[in-house]
Structure formats: structure tokens, C-alpha cells
XYZ file of C-alpha atoms in Angstrom:
210
model
C 0.000 0.000 0.000
C 1.392 3.405 -0.992
C 0.456 6.685 0.653
C 1.749 9.914 -0.911
C 1.633 13.530 0.237
C 2.577 16.264 -2.244
C 3.672 19.570 -0.746
C 3.281 22.097 -3.544
C 5.674 21.117 -6.320
C 8.099 19.467 -3.933
C 7.144 15.786 -3.642
C 7.169 14.223 -0.223
C 6.283 10.561 0.086
C 5.020 8.784 3.155
C 4.780 5.129 2.236
C 4.026 1.737 3.680
C 6.545 -0.612 2.124
C 5.818 -4.200 1.153
C 7.007 -6.303 4.097
C 7.656 -9.879 2.997
C 9.012 -10.812 6.408
C 5.633 -10.656 8.108
C 4.868 -14.179 6.862
C 8.151 -15.560 8.205
C 8.272 -14.496 11.841
C 11.096 -16.201 13.700
C 13.370 -15.371 16.591
C 15.974 -12.841 15.381
C 19.532 -13.811 14.504
C 21.467 -10.692 13.461
C 22.331 -10.765 9.773
C 20.630 -7.608 8.482
C 20.516 -4.184 10.081
C 16.784 -4.503 10.747
C 16.905 -8.002 12.228
C 15.017 -8.025 15.519
C 12.855 -5.039 14.548
C 9.085 -5.524 14.788
C 8.262 -2.245 13.014
C 10.636 -0.188 10.839
C 10.477 3.506 9.991
C 12.718 4.786 7.176
C 13.314 8.542 7.297
C 14.707 9.185 3.828
C 16.033 12.719 3.639
C 15.910 13.271 7.379
C 17.513 16.737 7.513
C 18.025 17.425 11.256
C 15.994 14.412 12.366
C 12.632 15.942 13.232
C 10.545 12.933 12.206
C 12.246 10.481 14.533
C 11.448 12.917 17.328
C 7.820 13.190 16.168
C 7.671 9.387 16.387
C 9.596 8.728 19.602
C 8.647 11.921 21.489
C 5.272 13.026 20.075
C 4.218 14.772 23.281
C 6.873 17.427 22.613
C 5.417 18.308 19.195
C 1.663 19.000 19.485
C 1.674 20.971 16.218
C 3.094 18.072 14.140
C -0.387 16.771 13.411
C 0.210 15.317 9.936
C 3.226 13.251 10.995
C 1.648 12.146 14.270
C -1.554 11.055 12.534
C 0.443 9.115 9.954
C 2.419 7.322 12.679
C -0.832 6.585 14.510
C -2.208 4.928 11.365
C 0.997 2.989 10.785
C 1.992 1.934 14.300
C -1.078 2.460 16.465
C -2.129 5.083 19.039
C 0.676 6.917 20.817
C -0.381 5.792 24.286
C -0.620 2.148 23.187
C 2.727 1.699 21.434
C 6.248 1.217 22.735
C 9.290 2.780 21.089
C 11.168 -0.462 21.675
C 8.914 -2.053 19.033
C 10.086 0.382 16.332
C 13.486 0.690 14.638
C 14.285 3.915 12.812
C 16.826 4.297 10.013
C 17.529 7.793 8.708
C 19.319 8.814 5.519
C 20.889 12.274 5.415
C 23.812 13.292 3.171
C 24.453 16.755 4.652
C 27.648 16.547 6.757
C 26.496 19.577 8.761
C 23.849 17.368 10.396
C 25.964 14.290 11.160
C 26.815 15.298 14.733
C 23.182 15.978 15.586
C 22.135 12.550 14.306
C 24.889 10.872 16.287
C 23.729 12.727 19.405
C 20.170 11.443 18.812
C 21.490 7.937 18.234
C 23.356 7.869 21.536
C 20.428 9.340 23.459
C 17.825 6.978 22.003
C 20.001 3.881 22.101
C 20.607 4.513 25.822
C 16.849 3.991 26.228
C 16.935 0.831 24.059
C 15.229 2.729 21.227
C 16.929 1.632 18.015
C 17.900 4.649 15.926
C 20.470 4.239 13.146
C 21.519 7.290 11.120
C 23.060 6.545 7.729
C 25.256 9.377 6.498
C 24.541 9.061 2.791
C 22.074 10.135 0.178
C 19.785 7.803 -1.740
C 19.100 7.369 -5.422
C 18.125 4.781 -8.037
C 21.802 3.788 -8.285
C 24.911 3.657 -6.089
C 27.760 6.140 -6.465
C 28.407 9.768 -5.609
C 26.588 13.022 -6.229
C 27.449 16.698 -5.921
C 25.489 18.647 -3.328
C 25.763 22.396 -2.807
C 25.890 24.188 0.547
C 23.587 27.198 0.122
C 24.471 29.118 3.285
C 20.818 29.710 4.215
C 17.811 27.836 5.608
C 17.757 25.537 2.566
C 21.147 24.254 3.696
C 21.925 21.605 1.085
C 20.647 21.086 -2.455
C 21.373 19.007 -5.525
C 20.419 21.875 -7.826
C 22.958 24.648 -8.339
C 20.138 26.941 -9.441
C 18.768 26.829 -5.863
C 21.880 28.498 -4.455
C 21.445 31.973 -3.022
C 23.965 33.141 -0.401
C 26.678 30.696 -1.456
C 27.142 27.614 -3.596
C 29.883 25.460 -2.127
C 30.023 22.010 -3.803
C 30.649 18.775 -1.922
C 30.736 15.188 -3.150
C 28.686 12.805 -0.992
C 27.999 9.066 -1.308
C 24.641 7.805 -2.471
C 23.193 4.308 -2.281
C 20.485 2.609 -4.264
C 17.576 2.651 -1.830
C 15.840 -0.374 -3.360
C 18.944 -2.512 -2.849
C 19.393 -1.339 0.744
C 15.778 -2.053 1.716
C 15.867 -5.476 0.102
C 19.156 -6.400 1.803
C 18.658 -4.841 5.247
C 14.902 -4.723 5.853
C 12.545 -6.593 3.542
C 13.506 -10.124 4.593
C 14.514 -9.259 8.149
C 13.922 -11.652 11.034
C 11.287 -10.138 13.306
C 10.071 -10.997 16.798
C 7.060 -13.269 17.045
C 5.070 -10.383 18.561
C 5.605 -6.787 19.517
C 5.902 -5.916 23.178
C 2.796 -3.764 23.226
C 1.001 -3.826 19.902
C -1.833 -5.535 18.088
C -0.627 -4.050 14.802
C 0.986 -6.364 12.248
C 4.684 -5.637 11.582
C 5.166 -2.785 9.153
C 7.861 -0.958 7.249
C 6.990 2.718 6.809
C 8.875 5.344 4.841
C 8.902 9.136 4.679
C 10.830 10.600 1.727
C 11.949 14.154 1.029
C 15.018 14.109 -1.217
C 15.386 17.266 -3.313
C 13.213 16.225 -6.276
C 15.025 12.882 -6.641
C 11.721 11.212 -5.704
C 10.921 11.192 -9.422
C 13.795 8.741 -9.987
C 13.703 6.793 -6.723
C 9.981 6.022 -6.427
C 9.703 4.375 -9.880
C 12.794 2.303 -9.032
C 11.212 1.188 -5.741
C 7.997 0.266 -7.522
C 9.667 -1.603 -10.362
C 11.803 -3.537 -7.868
C 8.677 -4.557 -5.916
C 9.708 -2.762 -2.733
C 6.517 -0.630 -2.622
């Protein structure tokens, strides 16, 4: 099932990914990054990591109604779910945000909440791409025409998202049940990746991931 939200002309996707592992629930033996995860949330284009906070700490963000309602639909009511049932993987290529994501990782992991930031961009292929530091609130862009205050180029790694999901998530070993949920196991994705959605989403669909 695919849910999409379009924000003006900038596409943002919130998706429920096909989860083949739900029919093969066994005790986890670590082989993939998402082994042992009942639910999975993929924050693709995570910027400073707001969405993991909307998910793990919703009480701090009463105005984030769209995200909170989406998480409620995907993972159940806030008061009924446990963060230990959900693993979050974020993808963010902007080096300026790496330290913040590592701070979140340490804080959440100390509570046994599994948060794994991946310091890379995503695409329909693996390689490298040039991003531009804009020196303003936009921060980082793939389009040189978006530059305003400055336009400092930087090469960053990108990975093929379809391959990563198939290898690390789709066939993961999941617990027999969640600790506090009646929801079936789900893989949910939010995507906001500088107009590259137009290349990535067709690749995910053609590969059978969504």
C-alpha cells in the first residue's frame, strides 16, 4: 500500500513498504541491520531528524499533526505503542547534520530505542553526487540553481535505496510479537530528497519494494 503527500511542487512521500518478512516471523539472529525489529520507519532525507522525534517523542510536538496522525495509522495510538517495538533508520547526506544525528542515536540507544543514522544520500543507483551548501535555511541542495547566499560544492555518497531495503529490511527476522502492539509488523517510509523522488519512487515500484 502506498500513501503519498505532495507539498506544492516538492514531492514528499510517506509510504508503507511491502514487508515480505511478516509471513516468516522467527526469533531474530542478526544478519541484516533490521533483524530483531518488529516495526521499521525509514526517514529518507531526514535533515536534522525531526521525524524520529515526532515518532519517539510526540508529546513534545503537538503541532506536528500530519506526521503524528500518519504514525498513529501505521503503528497504532501513541499511548498504546512502545518505542522499543520500532526501529528507525535515517538517511541524510548533509555533513552539517551528522553530529546531531549521532547525538540522537546515543540518546535513544541509551533507552533501548533503536535509531540508526546513515550518512549518505539515496538514489536509483549507487555512487556519488554533488550537493551544494547554500548558506541559508535551505542548507543543502542538488540543484545549483537553488543556491542563493553561497554555492559550495561537496561530493557525498549515495546508495540505491531499493537494494538497501531489500538487503537490510525486507527479509529481516522479526520478533514473534511486539511488546505492546496488536498491529501487524510494518515498514513505513517518509521521503523528502530534493526532487530525486521522481527517480527513486519508480525504481522502488519496479523492484517490488513498494
